Short mmCIF file of C-alpha atoms in Angstrom, two decimals:
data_model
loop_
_atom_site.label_atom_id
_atom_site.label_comp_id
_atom_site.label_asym_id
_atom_site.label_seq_id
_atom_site.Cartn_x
_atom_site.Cartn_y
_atom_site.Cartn_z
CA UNK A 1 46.51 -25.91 -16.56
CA UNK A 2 43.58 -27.75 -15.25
CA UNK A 3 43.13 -31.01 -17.17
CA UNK A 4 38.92 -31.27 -18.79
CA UNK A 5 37.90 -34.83 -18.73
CA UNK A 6 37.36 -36.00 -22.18
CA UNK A 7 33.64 -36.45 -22.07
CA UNK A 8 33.61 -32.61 -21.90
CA UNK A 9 35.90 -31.63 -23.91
CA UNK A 10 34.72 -33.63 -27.16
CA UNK A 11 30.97 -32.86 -25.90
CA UNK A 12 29.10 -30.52 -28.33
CA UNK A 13 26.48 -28.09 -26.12
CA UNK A 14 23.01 -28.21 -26.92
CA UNK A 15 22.25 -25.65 -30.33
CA UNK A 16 19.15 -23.42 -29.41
CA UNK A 17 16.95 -22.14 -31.81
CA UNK A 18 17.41 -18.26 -31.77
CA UNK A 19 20.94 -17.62 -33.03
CA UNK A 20 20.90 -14.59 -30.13
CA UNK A 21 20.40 -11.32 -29.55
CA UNK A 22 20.80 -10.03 -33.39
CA UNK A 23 18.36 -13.03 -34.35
CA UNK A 24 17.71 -11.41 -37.49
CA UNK A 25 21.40 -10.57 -38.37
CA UNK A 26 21.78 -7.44 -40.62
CA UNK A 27 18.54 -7.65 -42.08
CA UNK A 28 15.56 -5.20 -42.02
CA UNK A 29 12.94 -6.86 -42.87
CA UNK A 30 8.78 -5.38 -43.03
CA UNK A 31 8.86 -7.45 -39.61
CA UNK A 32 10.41 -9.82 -36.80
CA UNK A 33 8.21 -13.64 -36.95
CA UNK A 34 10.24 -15.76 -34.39
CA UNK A 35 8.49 -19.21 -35.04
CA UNK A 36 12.01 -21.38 -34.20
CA UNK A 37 11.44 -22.42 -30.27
CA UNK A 38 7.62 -23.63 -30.47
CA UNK A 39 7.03 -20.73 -27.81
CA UNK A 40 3.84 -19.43 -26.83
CA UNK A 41 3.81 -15.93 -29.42
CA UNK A 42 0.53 -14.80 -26.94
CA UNK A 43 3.26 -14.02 -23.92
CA UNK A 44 2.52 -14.98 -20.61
CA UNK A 45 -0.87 -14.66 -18.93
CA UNK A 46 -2.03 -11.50 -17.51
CA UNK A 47 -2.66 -13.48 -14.29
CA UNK A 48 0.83 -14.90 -14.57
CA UNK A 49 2.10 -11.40 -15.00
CA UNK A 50 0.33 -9.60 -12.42
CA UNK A 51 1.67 -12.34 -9.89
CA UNK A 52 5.21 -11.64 -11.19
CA UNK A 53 5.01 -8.33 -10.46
CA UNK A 54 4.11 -8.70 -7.11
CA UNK A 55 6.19 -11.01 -6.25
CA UNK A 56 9.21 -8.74 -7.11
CA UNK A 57 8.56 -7.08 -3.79
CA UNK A 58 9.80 -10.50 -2.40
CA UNK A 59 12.99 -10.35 -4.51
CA UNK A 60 15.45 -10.44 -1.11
CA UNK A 61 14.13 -13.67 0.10
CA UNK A 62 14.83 -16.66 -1.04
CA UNK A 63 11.89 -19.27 -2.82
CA UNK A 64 10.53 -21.85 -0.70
CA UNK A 65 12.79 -24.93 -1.51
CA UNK A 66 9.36 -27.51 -1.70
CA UNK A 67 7.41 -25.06 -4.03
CA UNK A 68 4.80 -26.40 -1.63
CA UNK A 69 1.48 -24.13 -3.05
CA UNK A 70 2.49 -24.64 -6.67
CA UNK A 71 3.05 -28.45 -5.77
CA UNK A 72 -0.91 -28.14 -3.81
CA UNK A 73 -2.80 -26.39 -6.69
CA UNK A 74 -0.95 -29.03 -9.60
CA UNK A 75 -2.19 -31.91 -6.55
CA UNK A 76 -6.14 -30.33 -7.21
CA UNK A 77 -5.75 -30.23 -10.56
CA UNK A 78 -3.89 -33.45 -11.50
CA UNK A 79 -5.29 -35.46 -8.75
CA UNK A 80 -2.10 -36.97 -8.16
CA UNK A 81 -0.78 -36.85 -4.04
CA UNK A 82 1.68 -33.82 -3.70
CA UNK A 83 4.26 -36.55 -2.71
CA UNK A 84 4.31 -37.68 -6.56
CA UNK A 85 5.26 -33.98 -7.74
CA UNK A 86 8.47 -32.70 -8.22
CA UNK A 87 9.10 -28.50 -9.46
CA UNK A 88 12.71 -27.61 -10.70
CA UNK A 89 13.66 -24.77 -13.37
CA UNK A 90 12.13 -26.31 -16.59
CA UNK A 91 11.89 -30.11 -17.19
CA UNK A 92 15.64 -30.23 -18.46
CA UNK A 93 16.72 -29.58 -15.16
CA UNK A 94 14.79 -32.71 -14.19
CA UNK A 95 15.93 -34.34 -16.70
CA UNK A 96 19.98 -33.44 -15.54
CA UNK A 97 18.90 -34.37 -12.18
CA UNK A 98 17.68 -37.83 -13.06
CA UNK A 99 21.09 -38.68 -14.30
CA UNK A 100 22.89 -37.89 -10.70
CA UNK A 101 19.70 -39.76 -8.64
CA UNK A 102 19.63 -42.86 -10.91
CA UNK A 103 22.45 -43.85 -13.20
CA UNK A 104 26.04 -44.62 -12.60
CA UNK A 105 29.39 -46.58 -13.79
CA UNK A 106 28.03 -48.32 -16.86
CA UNK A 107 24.73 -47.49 -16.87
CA UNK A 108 23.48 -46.71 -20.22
CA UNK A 109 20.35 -44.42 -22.04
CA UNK A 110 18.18 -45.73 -24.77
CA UNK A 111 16.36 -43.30 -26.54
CA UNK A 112 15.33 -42.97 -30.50
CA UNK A 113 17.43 -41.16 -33.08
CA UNK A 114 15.30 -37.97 -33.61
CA UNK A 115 14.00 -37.46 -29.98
CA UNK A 116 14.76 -34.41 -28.32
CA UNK A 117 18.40 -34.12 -28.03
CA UNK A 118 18.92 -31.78 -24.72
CA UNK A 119 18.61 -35.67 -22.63
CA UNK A 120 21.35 -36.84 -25.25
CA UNK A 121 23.49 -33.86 -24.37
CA UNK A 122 22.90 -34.46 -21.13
CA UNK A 123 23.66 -38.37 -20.96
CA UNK A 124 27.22 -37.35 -22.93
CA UNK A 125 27.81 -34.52 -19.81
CA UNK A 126 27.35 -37.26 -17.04
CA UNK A 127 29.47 -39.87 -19.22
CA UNK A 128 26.83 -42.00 -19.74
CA UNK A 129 26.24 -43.97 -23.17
CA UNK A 130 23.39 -43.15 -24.95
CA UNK A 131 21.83 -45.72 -27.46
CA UNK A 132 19.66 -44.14 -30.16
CA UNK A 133 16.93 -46.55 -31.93
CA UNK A 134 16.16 -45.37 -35.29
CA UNK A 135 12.91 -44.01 -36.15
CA UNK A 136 10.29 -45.87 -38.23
CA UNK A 137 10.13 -44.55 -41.87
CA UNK A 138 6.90 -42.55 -41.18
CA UNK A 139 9.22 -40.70 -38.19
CA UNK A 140 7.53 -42.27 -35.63
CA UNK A 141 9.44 -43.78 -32.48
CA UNK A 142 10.01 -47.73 -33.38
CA UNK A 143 8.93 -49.04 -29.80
CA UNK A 144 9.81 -52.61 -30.91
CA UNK A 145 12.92 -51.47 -31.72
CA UNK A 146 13.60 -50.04 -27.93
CA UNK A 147 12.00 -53.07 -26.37
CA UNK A 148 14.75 -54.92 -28.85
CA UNK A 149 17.93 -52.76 -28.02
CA UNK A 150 17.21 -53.12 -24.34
CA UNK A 151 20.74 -54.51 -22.59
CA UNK A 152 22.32 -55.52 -19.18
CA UNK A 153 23.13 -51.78 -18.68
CA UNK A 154 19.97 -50.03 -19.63
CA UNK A 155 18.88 -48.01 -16.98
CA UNK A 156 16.50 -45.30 -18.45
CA UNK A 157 14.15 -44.86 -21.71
CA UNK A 158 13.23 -41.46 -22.51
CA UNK A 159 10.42 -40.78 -24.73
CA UNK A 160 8.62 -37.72 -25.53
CA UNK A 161 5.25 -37.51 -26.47
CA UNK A 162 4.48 -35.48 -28.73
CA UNK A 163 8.16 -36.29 -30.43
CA UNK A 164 9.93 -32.69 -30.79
CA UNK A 165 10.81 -32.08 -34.31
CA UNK A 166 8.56 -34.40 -35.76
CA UNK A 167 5.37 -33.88 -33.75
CA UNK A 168 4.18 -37.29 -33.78
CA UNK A 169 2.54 -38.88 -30.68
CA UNK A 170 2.27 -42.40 -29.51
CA UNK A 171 -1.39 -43.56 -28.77
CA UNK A 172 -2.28 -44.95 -25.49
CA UNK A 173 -2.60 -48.76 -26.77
CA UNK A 174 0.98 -48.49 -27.94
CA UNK A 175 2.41 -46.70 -24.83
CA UNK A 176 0.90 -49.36 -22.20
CA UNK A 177 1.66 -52.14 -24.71
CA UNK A 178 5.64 -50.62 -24.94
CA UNK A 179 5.32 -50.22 -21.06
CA UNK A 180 3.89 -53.51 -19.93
CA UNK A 181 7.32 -54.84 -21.85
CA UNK A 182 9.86 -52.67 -19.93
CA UNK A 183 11.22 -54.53 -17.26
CA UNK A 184 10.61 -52.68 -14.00
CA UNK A 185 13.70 -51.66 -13.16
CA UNK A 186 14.41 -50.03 -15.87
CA UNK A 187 13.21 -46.31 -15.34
CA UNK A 188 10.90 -44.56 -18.34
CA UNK A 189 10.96 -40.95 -18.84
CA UNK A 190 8.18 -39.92 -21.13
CA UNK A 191 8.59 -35.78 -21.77
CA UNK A 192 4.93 -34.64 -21.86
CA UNK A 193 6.28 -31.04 -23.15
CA UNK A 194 3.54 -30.58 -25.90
CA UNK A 195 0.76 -32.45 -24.01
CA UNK A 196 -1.97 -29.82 -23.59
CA UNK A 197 -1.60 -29.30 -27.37
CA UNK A 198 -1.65 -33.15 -28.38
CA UNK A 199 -5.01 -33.85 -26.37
CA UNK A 200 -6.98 -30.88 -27.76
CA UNK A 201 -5.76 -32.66 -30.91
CA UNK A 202 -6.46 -35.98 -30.58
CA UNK A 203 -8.47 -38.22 -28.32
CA UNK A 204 -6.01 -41.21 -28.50
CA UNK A 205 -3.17 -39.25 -26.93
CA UNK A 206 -2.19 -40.85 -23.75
CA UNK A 207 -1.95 -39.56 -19.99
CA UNK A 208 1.27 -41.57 -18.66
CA UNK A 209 0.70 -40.56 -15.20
CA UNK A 210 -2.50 -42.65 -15.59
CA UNK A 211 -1.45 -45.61 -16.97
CA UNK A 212 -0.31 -47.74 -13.45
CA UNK A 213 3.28 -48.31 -14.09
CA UNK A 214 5.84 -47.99 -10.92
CA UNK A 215 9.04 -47.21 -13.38
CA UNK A 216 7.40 -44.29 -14.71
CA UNK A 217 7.89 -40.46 -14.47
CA UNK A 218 6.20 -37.78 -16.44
CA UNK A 219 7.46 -34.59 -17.10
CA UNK A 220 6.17 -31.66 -18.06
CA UNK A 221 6.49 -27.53 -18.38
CA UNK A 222 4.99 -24.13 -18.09
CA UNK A 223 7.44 -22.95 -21.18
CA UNK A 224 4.84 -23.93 -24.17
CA UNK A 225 1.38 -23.25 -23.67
CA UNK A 226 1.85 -21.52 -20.39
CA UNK A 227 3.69 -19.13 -21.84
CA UNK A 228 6.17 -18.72 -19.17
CA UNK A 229 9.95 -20.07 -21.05
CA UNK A 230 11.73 -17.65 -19.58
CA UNK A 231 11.30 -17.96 -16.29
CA UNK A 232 12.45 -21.72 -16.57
CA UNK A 233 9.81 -24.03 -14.65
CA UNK A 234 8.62 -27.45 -15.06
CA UNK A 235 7.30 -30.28 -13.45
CA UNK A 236 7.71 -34.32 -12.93
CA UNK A 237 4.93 -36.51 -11.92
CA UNK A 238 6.08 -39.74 -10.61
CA UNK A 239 5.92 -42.65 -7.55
CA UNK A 240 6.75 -41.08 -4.23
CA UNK A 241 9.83 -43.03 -4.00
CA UNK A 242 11.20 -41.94 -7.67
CA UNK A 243 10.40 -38.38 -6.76
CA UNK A 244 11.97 -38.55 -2.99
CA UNK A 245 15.17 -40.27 -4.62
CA UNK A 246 15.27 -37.05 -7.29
CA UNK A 247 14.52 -34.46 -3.83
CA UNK A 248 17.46 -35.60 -2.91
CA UNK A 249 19.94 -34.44 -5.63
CA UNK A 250 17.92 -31.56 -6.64
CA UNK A 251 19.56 -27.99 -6.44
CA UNK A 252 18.13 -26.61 -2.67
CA UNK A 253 16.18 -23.22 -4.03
CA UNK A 254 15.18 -24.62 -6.96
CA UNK A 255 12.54 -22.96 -8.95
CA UNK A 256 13.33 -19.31 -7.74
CA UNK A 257 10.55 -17.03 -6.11
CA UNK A 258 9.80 -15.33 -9.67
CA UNK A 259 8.59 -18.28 -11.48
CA UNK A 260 6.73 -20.28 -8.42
CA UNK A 261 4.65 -16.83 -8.15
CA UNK A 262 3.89 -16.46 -12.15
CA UNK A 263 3.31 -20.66 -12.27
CA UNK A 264 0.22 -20.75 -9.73
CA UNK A 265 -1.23 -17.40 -10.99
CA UNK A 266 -1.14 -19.07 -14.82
CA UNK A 267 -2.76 -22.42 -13.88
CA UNK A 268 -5.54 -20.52 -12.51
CA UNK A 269 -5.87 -18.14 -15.92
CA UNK A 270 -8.09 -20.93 -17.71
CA UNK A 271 -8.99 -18.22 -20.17
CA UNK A 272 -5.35 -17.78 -21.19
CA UNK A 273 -4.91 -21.34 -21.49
CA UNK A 274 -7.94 -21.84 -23.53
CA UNK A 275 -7.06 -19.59 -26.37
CA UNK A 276 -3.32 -20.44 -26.92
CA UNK A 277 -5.01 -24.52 -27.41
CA UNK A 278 -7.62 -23.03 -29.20
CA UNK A 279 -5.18 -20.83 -31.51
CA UNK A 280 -3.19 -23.62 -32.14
CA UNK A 281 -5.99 -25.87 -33.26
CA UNK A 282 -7.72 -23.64 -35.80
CA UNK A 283 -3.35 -22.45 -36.66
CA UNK A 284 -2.53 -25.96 -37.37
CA UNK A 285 -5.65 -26.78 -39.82
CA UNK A 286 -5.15 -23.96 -41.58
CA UNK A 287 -1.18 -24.21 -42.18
CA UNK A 288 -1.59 -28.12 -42.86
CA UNK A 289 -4.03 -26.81 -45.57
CA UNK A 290 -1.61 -24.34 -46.51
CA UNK A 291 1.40 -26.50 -46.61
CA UNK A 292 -0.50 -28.89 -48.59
CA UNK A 293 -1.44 -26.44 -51.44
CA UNK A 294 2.12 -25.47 -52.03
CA UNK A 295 2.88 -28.85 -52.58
CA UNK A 296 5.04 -29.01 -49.23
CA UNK A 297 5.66 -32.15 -47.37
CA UNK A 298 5.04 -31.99 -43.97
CA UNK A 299 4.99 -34.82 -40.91
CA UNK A 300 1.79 -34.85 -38.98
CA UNK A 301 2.01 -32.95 -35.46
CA UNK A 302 -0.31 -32.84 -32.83
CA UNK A 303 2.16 -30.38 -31.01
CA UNK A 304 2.44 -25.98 -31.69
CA UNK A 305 4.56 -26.51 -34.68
CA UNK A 306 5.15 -28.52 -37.91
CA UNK A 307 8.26 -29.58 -39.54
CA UNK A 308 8.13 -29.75 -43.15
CA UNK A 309 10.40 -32.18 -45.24
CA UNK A 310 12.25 -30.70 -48.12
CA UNK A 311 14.98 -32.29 -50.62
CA UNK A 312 17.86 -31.87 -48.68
CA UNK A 313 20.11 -29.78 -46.37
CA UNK A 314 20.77 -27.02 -49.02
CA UNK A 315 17.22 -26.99 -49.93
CA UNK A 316 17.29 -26.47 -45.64
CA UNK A 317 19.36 -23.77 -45.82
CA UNK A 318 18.00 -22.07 -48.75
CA UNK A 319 15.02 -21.58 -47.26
CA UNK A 320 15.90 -20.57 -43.87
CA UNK A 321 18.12 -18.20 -45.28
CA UNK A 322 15.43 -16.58 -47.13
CA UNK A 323 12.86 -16.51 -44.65
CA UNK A 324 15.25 -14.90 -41.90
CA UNK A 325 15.90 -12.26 -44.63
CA UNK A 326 12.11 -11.24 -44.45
CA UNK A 327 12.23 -11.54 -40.78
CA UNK A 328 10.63 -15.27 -40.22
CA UNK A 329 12.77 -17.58 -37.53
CA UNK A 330 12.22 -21.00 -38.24
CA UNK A 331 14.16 -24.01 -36.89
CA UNK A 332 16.86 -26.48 -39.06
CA UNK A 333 16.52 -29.75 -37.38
CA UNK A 334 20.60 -30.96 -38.62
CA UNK A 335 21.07 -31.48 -35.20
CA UNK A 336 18.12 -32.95 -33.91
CA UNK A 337 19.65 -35.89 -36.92
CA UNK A 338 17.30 -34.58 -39.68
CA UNK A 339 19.08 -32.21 -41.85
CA UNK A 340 16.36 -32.19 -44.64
CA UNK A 341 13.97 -30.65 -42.09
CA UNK A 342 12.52 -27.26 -41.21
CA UNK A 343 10.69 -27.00 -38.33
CA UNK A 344 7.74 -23.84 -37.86
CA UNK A 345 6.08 -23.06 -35.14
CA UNK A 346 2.77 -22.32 -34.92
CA UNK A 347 2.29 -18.80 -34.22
CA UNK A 348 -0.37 -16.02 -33.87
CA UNK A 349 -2.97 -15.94 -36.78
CA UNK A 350 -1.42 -12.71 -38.43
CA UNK A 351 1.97 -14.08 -37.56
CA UNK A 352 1.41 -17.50 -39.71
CA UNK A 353 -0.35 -15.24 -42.38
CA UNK A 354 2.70 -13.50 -42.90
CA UNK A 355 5.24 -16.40 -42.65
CA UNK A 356 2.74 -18.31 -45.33
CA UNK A 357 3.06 -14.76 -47.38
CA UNK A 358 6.77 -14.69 -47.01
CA UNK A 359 6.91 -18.34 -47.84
CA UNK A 360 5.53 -18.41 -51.04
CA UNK A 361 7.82 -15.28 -52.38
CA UNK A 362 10.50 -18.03 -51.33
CA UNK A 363 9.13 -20.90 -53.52
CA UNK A 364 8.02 -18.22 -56.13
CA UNK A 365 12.47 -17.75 -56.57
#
């Protein structure tokens, strides 16, 4: 029998959101709301689509390994030199590839308690320790408290920004005041995931790739308001000799042909783009107002979803329960480390009508 080393065998795999294929189990309910994996519910982009299709004709060759046109047009539009981008098959590939170009023996991860948990499943694959900083009481990350917990073996910081599940965002003043205290060879990872949301929202929200630190890489993806989660494809925006260091280690045809087609054709549909931010900013008024009336409480998101805070993890399951029943997919956040908290995402307007409508027959119990 081939032995498992103990770091995998005790590690627990990431938990996604849909449950699989029978999402909605043995229900049949008036109709299907998925609103668990802050997707985009618009699709892809017809541009984005129309490029897919055509690229199918391509199928039997293999992607160009340098993604070098999606890495130009992101170049335009960022301007940022191509040699500070890096593509790969969503962000948390970058994220797994960061751990093979940059940490080793007793290197360690600091990160906060409630961050996104996919880099914390990934520190525990590559046997790394992760440190997790709780958050402050209002769910925000407690940057003192990182700059405090720093050690002789911290290596990396990973932040996102918007936080996923709570939605709340660090302002510029506190990000370059957290980063002018990280000493520079220590590497920060801020996941930008939720960033074209977060500035349409607010006008403090920070652009890290602006900021002027040399320890810093950004990432970000076409799954959210692109629209494109399926085909797997993100980005990091770093110093040329970060990003040459995580060439190295990356997987050689990595993004495939599919999603390097469908990627430029969707940063050129504007149109597309502009109504999924502008959906989610009317969406998100009108659920916090929503929310509010039936005396729920919620923690304040500049992302495409809110998480609500109920009395506990019953309370949790009671209501997920129900909702899935009547055919609304939301998200329990017990693994994220807050098991009193139900995530929604923010969906089309007739989708949120009917997860509000569906809602309130739940409370109504």
């Amino acid at each position: 029998m081939v032995i498992i080393p103990p770091h995998i065998e005790n590690l627990a795999p990431y938990k996604p959101g849909k449950p699989g294929a029978n999402m909605f189990e043995d229900a049949r309910p008036e109709r299907e709301v998925v609103l668990s994996s802050n997707e985009n519910n618009f699709g892809p982009s017809p541009k984005a689509m129309e490029a897919l299709k055509r690229s199918l004709n391509n199928m039997n060759l293999y992607p160009d390994p340098t993604a070098s046109l999606l890495k130009e047009r992101l170049s335009h539009l960022l301007d940022v030199p191509v040699s500070h981008l890096l593509m790969s098959n969503g962000s948390d590939a970058i994220l797994y590839t960061m751990f093979r170009a940059f940490l080793s023996g007793d290197d360690s991860m600091l990160t906060s308690h409630a961050a996104f948990v996919s880099a914390k499943v990934m520190a525990r694959m590559n046997n790394i320790r992760c440190v997790e900083v709780a958050m402050t009481g209002d769910h925000e990350f407690d940057l003192d408290g990182i700059i405090a917990s720093i050690d002789d073996t911290t290596k990396l910081i990973y932040l996102v920004n918007p936080n996923n599940p709570t939605g709340q965002m660090m302002t510029r003043t506190a990000m370059d005041s957290f980063l002018s205290r990280v000493p520079q060879h220590i590497l920060v990872v801020v996941d930008e995931a939720y960033c074209e949301f977060a500035r349409a929202l607010s006008g403090e929200y920070p652009d890290c790739t602006r900021l002027g630190y040399n320890n810093v890489i950004v990432l970000r993806t076409f799954s959210k308001a692109y629209g494109l989660a399926g085909l797997r494809l993100g980005y990091a925006i770093g110093p040329e000799y970060l990003i040459q260091a995580l060439t190295k280690v990356k997987l050689t045809f990595d993004p495939n042909l599919a999603a390097q087609a469908a990627g430029l054709a969707a940063l050129d549909d504007t149109a597309f783009l502009d109504k999924t931010i502008e959906n989610n900013t009317t969406e998100l008024q009108k659920l916090n107002q929503a929310y509010d009336r039936l005396g729920l409480k919620v923690i304040p998101s500049v992302a495409n979803f809110i998480t609500i805070k109920l009395k506990n993890e019953a309370e949790v399951e009671n209501y997920y329960h129900q909702l899935l029943s009547r055919g609304v997919l939301t998200r329990r956040l017990a693994s994220f480390g807050l098991p009193y908290c139900l995530r929604i995402s923010i969906g089309k307007p007739d989708e949120n009508d009917y997860m509000l409508r569906m809602l309130e027959e739940v409370m109504d119990q």
